[in-house]
Amino acid sequence: MRAVVCVPGGTELAELPDPVPTPDGVVVAVDACGLCGSDVHMVEHGRAVPGHVLGHEFAGRIAERGRDADRWRIGQPVAVNPLGGCGTCQSCRRHLPFRCPALPNLGLTAPGAYAEYVAVPQAQLVALPDEVEPELGAHAEPLAVALRAVRLGRPEPGEPAVVYGVGSVGLNVILALRLAGAGPIVAVGRSAGRRAAAEALGADVVLDSRVTSLARHAAEHGLAFGSGYECSAAVGALAETVAVLAPGGVAVQVALNSAPESLDARGLVGRGLTVVGSCAFDADDYAQAVAHLLAGRVDGAALVSERVSLAEVPETLVRLRHPGDLVRVLVRP
């Protein structure tokens, strides 16, 4: 099969052996996979293992099945939860399957979906209706990330919320906040194209952080936010988010910062604030994301800027280091 593999300094298209299903697994023919920012940065900063295949936001059709996976049909469309989990270890009991030491995570510690085919444990499949284009399932992973973050933020209906950073995850957080009934929603970003997408997806106010600070906007409009979601990894963004929370508010750190962040602990205590990290999701979050997409409550396709071939992935991963107006890019193998 053709796949995009990590090499020193980047990625390249290669020919690899076709994957073989385990007895309780299947092989999925990849229909679409999102190019995630975490993959972009992993390659950019040389953290990817040579020979590894990235790609964890994907869906496709069953191409082959193991002897114990007979409840799945060849050709059946499926969304794929990339995160495994034994279900019994401490991490799994705390709904953090990505930390489970027992099973690999597709595209992270096991071969992923920048490829024509992927071997997948059947427990990580979510069936899609036959009449649905499998690409819909590729939108579930970033939405599941956002649903987990918003669940941790505990927004109340009609309560102001702020989203700092309007990349793919931040935009999905806006969608998840709308589902939760929160608002008004203030989004903060730099890219003109992504700020326009934030407005189109339901943000009530969209700020260019280079022109208007979040603190200034909050002061001028008398806003105190019940929850804030830091999705940018920008230096100082978490502190800015915490500073505009209402007493008892929750700041959710979603982005993976490259440098330590300083916070005023006295302010956290005195105002009864909560700061929580949110990484990935569990199986329930993922299933809920698929359900929202199937019901039409969320239009994941509205975030897609481009669809590219496998051969275009290496160059596109480089372009996404400085995305400009690009919001979300899918590879269609």
Short mmCIF file of C-alpha atoms in Angstrom, two decimals:
data_model
loop_
_atom_site.label_atom_id
_atom_site.label_comp_id
_atom_site.label_asym_id
_atom_site.label_seq_id
_atom_site.Cartn_x
_atom_site.Cartn_y
_atom_site.Cartn_z
CA MET A 1 0.00 0.00 0.00
CA ARG A 2 0.96 3.66 -0.30
CA ALA A 3 1.54 5.55 2.93
CA VAL A 4 3.21 8.73 4.16
CA VAL A 5 6.05 7.81 6.51
CA CYS A 6 8.13 9.96 8.84
CA VAL A 7 11.75 10.47 7.85
CA PRO A 8 14.48 12.70 9.34
CA GLY A 9 13.46 16.27 8.55
CA GLY A 10 9.92 15.55 7.38
CA THR A 11 7.73 12.93 5.70
CA GLU A 12 7.63 11.16 2.35
CA LEU A 13 5.37 8.90 0.31
CA ALA A 14 6.40 5.25 0.46
CA GLU A 15 5.24 1.73 -0.34
CA LEU A 16 4.57 -0.42 2.73
CA PRO A 17 3.23 -3.97 3.20
CA ASP A 18 -0.53 -4.13 3.44
CA PRO A 19 -1.68 -4.41 7.07
CA VAL A 20 -3.17 -7.67 8.31
CA PRO A 21 -6.07 -7.77 10.79
CA THR A 22 -5.65 -9.34 14.20
CA PRO A 23 -8.20 -12.05 15.08
CA ASP A 24 -10.42 -9.44 16.80
CA GLY A 25 -9.63 -6.63 14.41
CA VAL A 26 -10.26 -5.38 10.89
CA VAL A 27 -8.46 -3.55 8.14
CA VAL A 28 -10.06 -0.24 7.21
CA ALA A 29 -9.68 1.28 3.74
CA VAL A 30 -9.17 4.94 4.59
CA ASP A 31 -11.69 7.30 3.00
CA ALA A 32 -10.55 10.52 4.70
CA CYS A 33 -8.18 11.60 7.45
CA GLY A 34 -7.66 15.04 8.95
CA LEU A 35 -4.18 16.54 9.05
CA CYS A 36 -3.93 17.41 12.74
CA GLY A 37 -1.87 20.26 14.13
CA SER A 38 -0.22 17.87 16.59
CA ASP A 39 1.13 15.88 13.61
CA VAL A 40 2.36 19.10 12.00
CA HIS A 41 4.30 20.10 15.10
CA MET A 42 5.60 16.57 15.76
CA VAL A 43 7.17 16.49 12.30
CA GLU A 44 8.33 20.11 12.43
CA HIS A 45 10.18 19.65 15.72
CA GLY A 46 11.69 16.27 14.87
CA ARG A 47 9.72 14.28 17.42
CA ALA A 48 8.27 11.75 14.95
CA VAL A 49 9.79 8.27 14.86
CA PRO A 50 11.34 7.48 11.44
CA GLY A 51 9.18 5.01 9.54
CA HIS A 52 6.06 5.79 11.57
CA VAL A 53 2.74 6.55 9.84
CA LEU A 54 0.81 9.41 11.42
CA GLY A 55 -2.90 10.22 11.08
CA HIS A 56 -5.57 9.72 13.74
CA GLU A 57 -8.68 11.64 12.56
CA PHE A 58 -10.14 9.14 10.11
CA ALA A 59 -12.94 7.04 8.77
CA GLY A 60 -13.37 4.55 5.95
CA ARG A 61 -14.81 1.18 4.99
CA ILE A 62 -14.09 -2.33 6.22
CA ALA A 63 -11.71 -3.99 3.73
CA GLU A 64 -10.82 -7.15 5.65
CA ARG A 65 -11.75 -8.67 8.99
CA GLY A 66 -10.24 -11.10 11.48
CA ARG A 67 -11.86 -14.38 12.42
CA ASP A 68 -13.45 -12.95 15.58
CA ALA A 69 -14.69 -9.73 13.95
CA ASP A 70 -17.55 -11.30 12.03
CA ARG A 71 -20.17 -8.76 13.15
CA TRP A 72 -18.62 -6.30 10.69
CA ARG A 73 -19.34 -6.40 6.95
CA ILE A 74 -16.84 -5.94 4.15
CA GLY A 75 -17.55 -2.50 2.70
CA GLN A 76 -19.30 -1.26 5.85
CA PRO A 77 -18.61 2.45 6.54
CA VAL A 78 -17.07 3.16 9.93
CA ALA A 79 -15.65 5.99 11.99
CA VAL A 80 -12.50 4.99 13.85
CA ASN A 81 -11.71 5.98 17.41
CA PRO A 82 -7.90 6.09 17.35
CA LEU A 83 -7.55 5.58 21.10
CA GLY A 84 -7.33 2.11 22.55
CA GLY A 85 -7.83 1.23 26.19
CA CYS A 86 -8.03 -1.88 28.34
CA GLY A 87 -10.92 -0.44 30.35
CA THR A 88 -9.57 -1.60 33.69
CA CYS A 89 -6.31 0.25 34.45
CA GLN A 90 -6.21 3.46 36.47
CA SER A 91 -6.01 5.64 33.36
CA CYS A 92 -9.01 3.95 31.76
CA ARG A 93 -11.02 4.12 34.98
CA ARG A 94 -10.37 7.88 34.99
CA HIS A 95 -11.54 8.16 31.36
CA LEU A 96 -8.04 8.75 29.98
CA PRO A 97 -7.63 5.86 27.53
CA PHE A 98 -4.83 7.62 25.66
CA ARG A 99 -2.69 7.01 28.78
CA CYS A 100 -3.47 3.29 28.88
CA PRO A 101 -0.22 1.29 28.75
CA ALA A 102 -1.91 -1.85 27.42
CA LEU A 103 -3.07 -0.82 23.95
CA PRO A 104 -1.58 1.41 21.23
CA ASN A 105 -3.16 4.57 19.86
CA LEU A 106 -3.57 4.64 16.07
CA GLY A 107 -1.44 7.29 14.40
CA LEU A 108 0.35 7.95 17.67
CA THR A 109 1.96 4.73 18.91
CA ALA A 110 0.63 2.45 16.14
CA PRO A 111 0.44 2.98 12.35
CA GLY A 112 -2.12 5.60 11.43
CA ALA A 113 -4.22 6.75 8.51
CA TYR A 114 -1.92 8.76 6.24
CA ALA A 115 -2.19 5.55 4.27
CA GLU A 116 -4.52 3.54 2.08
CA TYR A 117 -5.22 0.95 4.79
CA VAL A 118 -5.04 0.73 8.60
CA ALA A 119 -5.35 -2.24 10.96
CA VAL A 120 -7.92 -1.38 13.65
CA PRO A 121 -9.15 -3.27 16.75
CA GLN A 122 -12.88 -3.84 16.35
CA ALA A 123 -13.58 -2.25 19.74
CA GLN A 124 -12.48 1.09 18.26
CA LEU A 125 -15.01 1.07 15.40
CA VAL A 126 -18.23 3.07 15.33
CA ALA A 127 -20.63 1.96 12.62
CA LEU A 128 -21.98 4.54 10.17
CA PRO A 129 -25.20 4.13 8.15
CA ASP A 130 -24.65 2.75 4.66
CA GLU A 131 -26.10 5.88 3.07
CA VAL A 132 -23.58 8.17 4.81
CA GLU A 133 -20.33 9.16 3.11
CA PRO A 134 -17.53 7.88 5.36
CA GLU A 135 -15.80 11.28 5.31
CA LEU A 136 -18.35 12.42 7.88
CA GLY A 137 -16.69 10.11 10.39
CA ALA A 138 -13.34 11.86 9.95
CA HIS A 139 -14.81 14.91 11.71
CA ALA A 140 -15.58 12.96 14.90
CA GLU A 141 -12.11 13.01 16.47
CA PRO A 142 -11.60 16.80 16.77
CA LEU A 143 -15.24 17.20 17.83
CA ALA A 144 -14.71 14.58 20.55
CA VAL A 145 -11.70 16.57 21.80
CA ALA A 146 -13.92 19.65 22.02
CA LEU A 147 -16.80 17.84 23.72
CA ARG A 148 -14.42 16.61 26.44
CA ALA A 149 -13.02 20.12 26.95
CA VAL A 150 -16.47 21.69 27.22
CA ARG A 151 -17.64 18.98 29.60
CA LEU A 152 -14.71 19.84 31.87
CA GLY A 153 -15.52 23.56 31.56
CA ARG A 154 -19.06 23.00 32.85
CA PRO A 155 -20.66 25.96 31.01
CA GLU A 156 -24.22 26.83 31.96
CA PRO A 157 -26.83 27.74 29.33
CA GLY A 158 -26.67 31.44 28.57
CA GLU A 159 -23.31 31.84 30.33
CA PRO A 160 -20.49 33.78 28.59
CA ALA A 161 -17.58 31.66 27.38
CA VAL A 162 -14.28 32.53 25.72
CA VAL A 163 -12.26 30.44 23.24
CA TYR A 164 -8.64 31.53 22.84
CA GLY A 165 -7.32 30.19 19.54
CA VAL A 166 -9.40 29.41 16.46
CA GLY A 167 -7.60 26.53 14.81
CA SER A 168 -9.43 23.27 14.21
CA VAL A 169 -9.77 22.45 17.91
CA GLY A 170 -10.84 25.96 18.92
CA LEU A 171 -13.46 26.01 16.16
CA ASN A 172 -14.79 22.65 17.33
CA VAL A 173 -14.95 24.02 20.89
CA ILE A 174 -17.18 26.82 19.56
CA LEU A 175 -19.46 24.17 18.05
CA ALA A 176 -19.49 22.22 21.32
CA LEU A 177 -20.30 25.36 23.32
CA ARG A 178 -23.24 26.04 21.01
CA LEU A 179 -24.46 22.50 21.61
CA ALA A 180 -24.23 23.19 25.36
CA GLY A 181 -26.25 26.40 25.04
CA ALA A 182 -23.45 28.67 26.26
CA GLY A 183 -23.19 32.27 25.12
CA PRO A 184 -22.29 34.84 24.26
CA ILE A 185 -19.14 33.20 22.91
CA VAL A 186 -16.05 35.36 22.41
CA ALA A 187 -13.33 33.89 20.19
CA VAL A 188 -9.77 35.20 19.97
CA GLY A 189 -7.43 34.52 17.06
CA ARG A 190 -4.96 35.94 14.56
CA SER A 191 -5.66 34.34 11.19
CA ALA A 192 -8.26 36.33 9.26
CA GLY A 193 -9.59 33.20 7.58
CA ARG A 194 -9.93 31.31 10.84
CA ARG A 195 -11.55 34.29 12.56
CA ALA A 196 -14.09 34.38 9.73
CA ALA A 197 -14.71 30.65 10.26
CA ALA A 198 -15.24 31.25 14.00
CA GLU A 199 -17.91 33.82 13.25
CA ALA A 200 -19.60 31.55 10.69
CA LEU A 201 -19.67 28.67 13.18
CA GLY A 202 -21.38 30.65 15.91
CA ALA A 203 -18.97 32.89 17.82
CA ASP A 204 -20.80 36.08 18.80
CA VAL A 205 -17.64 38.20 18.96
CA VAL A 206 -14.32 37.46 17.26
CA LEU A 207 -11.25 39.42 18.34
CA ASP A 208 -7.91 39.84 16.61
CA SER A 209 -5.55 39.52 19.57
CA ARG A 210 -3.04 41.82 17.87
CA VAL A 211 -5.60 44.64 17.79
CA THR A 212 -7.81 44.19 20.86
CA SER A 213 -6.78 42.35 24.01
CA LEU A 214 -9.19 39.98 25.65
CA ALA A 215 -8.86 41.86 28.96
CA ARG A 216 -9.72 45.16 27.30
CA HIS A 217 -12.79 43.72 25.54
CA ALA A 218 -14.03 42.11 28.75
CA ALA A 219 -13.59 45.34 30.71
CA GLU A 220 -15.29 47.51 28.09
CA HIS A 221 -18.30 45.20 27.85
CA GLY A 222 -18.58 44.18 31.49
CA LEU A 223 -17.96 40.52 30.75
CA ALA A 224 -16.84 37.84 33.19
CA PHE A 225 -16.67 34.39 31.66
CA GLY A 226 -17.95 31.26 33.34
CA SER A 227 -15.53 29.15 31.33
CA GLY A 228 -12.54 29.74 29.07
CA TYR A 229 -10.79 27.38 26.64
CA GLU A 230 -7.15 27.94 25.73
CA CYS A 231 -6.62 26.35 22.32
CA SER A 232 -3.75 28.40 20.91
CA ALA A 233 -0.60 27.43 22.87
CA ALA A 234 0.37 31.11 22.63
CA VAL A 235 2.64 32.39 25.37
CA GLY A 236 0.54 34.05 28.07
CA ALA A 237 -2.80 32.93 26.64
CA LEU A 238 -3.77 30.81 29.64
CA ALA A 239 -3.03 33.68 32.03
CA GLU A 240 -5.13 36.02 29.86
CA THR A 241 -7.98 33.52 29.92
CA VAL A 242 -7.81 33.04 33.68
CA ALA A 243 -7.78 36.81 34.24
CA VAL A 244 -11.24 37.29 32.67
CA LEU A 245 -13.04 34.46 34.45
CA ALA A 246 -15.93 35.09 36.80
CA PRO A 247 -15.54 33.92 40.41
CA GLY A 248 -15.86 30.15 40.39
CA GLY A 249 -15.01 30.01 36.69
CA VAL A 250 -13.15 27.23 34.90
CA ALA A 251 -10.16 27.59 32.56
CA VAL A 252 -9.58 24.56 30.34
CA GLN A 253 -6.12 24.19 28.81
CA VAL A 254 -6.51 22.27 25.57
CA ALA A 255 -3.45 23.29 23.55
CA LEU A 256 -0.08 21.66 24.15
CA ASN A 257 2.22 24.51 25.14
CA SER A 258 5.91 24.35 24.30
CA ALA A 259 6.91 26.50 27.30
CA PRO A 260 5.84 26.67 30.95
CA GLU A 261 3.00 29.05 31.86
CA SER A 262 2.93 31.32 34.93
CA LEU A 263 -0.30 31.85 36.87
CA ASP A 264 -1.22 33.90 39.92
CA ALA A 265 -1.99 31.20 42.49
CA ARG A 266 -3.33 33.77 44.95
CA GLY A 267 -5.91 34.84 42.37
CA LEU A 268 -6.91 31.24 41.73
CA VAL A 269 -7.57 30.68 45.42
CA GLY A 270 -9.17 34.03 46.16
CA ARG A 271 -11.61 33.80 43.25
CA GLY A 272 -12.29 30.08 43.60
CA LEU A 273 -11.11 29.32 40.08
CA THR A 274 -10.42 25.95 38.51
CA VAL A 275 -7.69 25.30 35.94
CA VAL A 276 -7.87 21.90 34.28
CA GLY A 277 -6.02 20.19 31.46
CA SER A 278 -8.06 18.49 28.75
CA CYS A 279 -6.37 16.03 26.41
CA ALA A 280 -8.13 13.80 23.93
CA PHE A 281 -11.37 12.00 24.94
CA ASP A 282 -12.88 8.67 25.91
CA ALA A 283 -15.09 6.26 24.00
CA ASP A 284 -18.29 7.96 25.18
CA ASP A 285 -17.07 11.37 23.95
CA TYR A 286 -16.21 9.85 20.59
CA ALA A 287 -19.56 8.09 20.22
CA GLN A 288 -21.34 11.32 21.16
CA ALA A 289 -19.37 13.20 18.49
CA VAL A 290 -20.44 10.70 15.84
CA ALA A 291 -24.06 10.99 17.00
CA HIS A 292 -23.99 14.80 16.72
CA LEU A 293 -22.57 14.58 13.20
CA LEU A 294 -25.11 11.98 12.06
CA ALA A 295 -27.98 14.01 13.50
CA GLY A 296 -26.82 17.12 11.63
CA ARG A 297 -26.37 19.11 14.84
CA VAL A 298 -22.79 19.81 13.74
CA ASP A 299 -21.54 20.32 10.18
CA GLY A 300 -17.95 19.12 10.25
CA ALA A 301 -17.53 19.69 6.52
CA ALA A 302 -17.91 23.44 7.09
CA LEU A 303 -14.39 23.47 8.57
CA VAL A 304 -12.69 21.84 5.58
CA SER A 305 -10.53 24.15 3.48
CA GLU A 306 -8.86 21.58 1.21
CA ARG A 307 -8.83 17.90 0.35
CA VAL A 308 -5.48 16.52 -0.80
CA SER A 309 -4.00 13.26 -2.06
CA LEU A 310 -1.47 11.11 -0.18
CA ALA A 311 1.27 12.43 -2.47
CA GLU A 312 0.44 15.98 -1.37
CA VAL A 313 0.57 15.26 2.38
CA PRO A 314 4.31 15.96 2.95
CA GLU A 315 4.08 19.40 1.36
CA THR A 316 0.77 20.15 3.07
CA LEU A 317 2.18 19.32 6.51
CA VAL A 318 4.84 21.95 5.82
CA ARG A 319 2.27 24.51 4.64
CA LEU A 320 0.25 23.98 7.82
CA ARG A 321 3.17 25.21 9.95
CA HIS A 322 2.00 28.66 8.82
CA PRO A 323 -1.60 27.92 7.86
CA GLY A 324 -2.78 31.39 6.90
CA ASP A 325 -6.44 30.98 5.98
CA LEU A 326 -6.35 27.17 6.01
CA VAL A 327 -8.68 25.77 8.64
CA ARG A 328 -8.80 22.00 8.18
CA VAL A 329 -7.25 19.82 5.50
CA LEU A 330 -8.29 16.24 4.77
CA VAL A 331 -6.28 13.63 2.91
CA ARG A 332 -8.36 11.40 0.65
CA PRO A 333 -6.16 8.34 -0.11
#
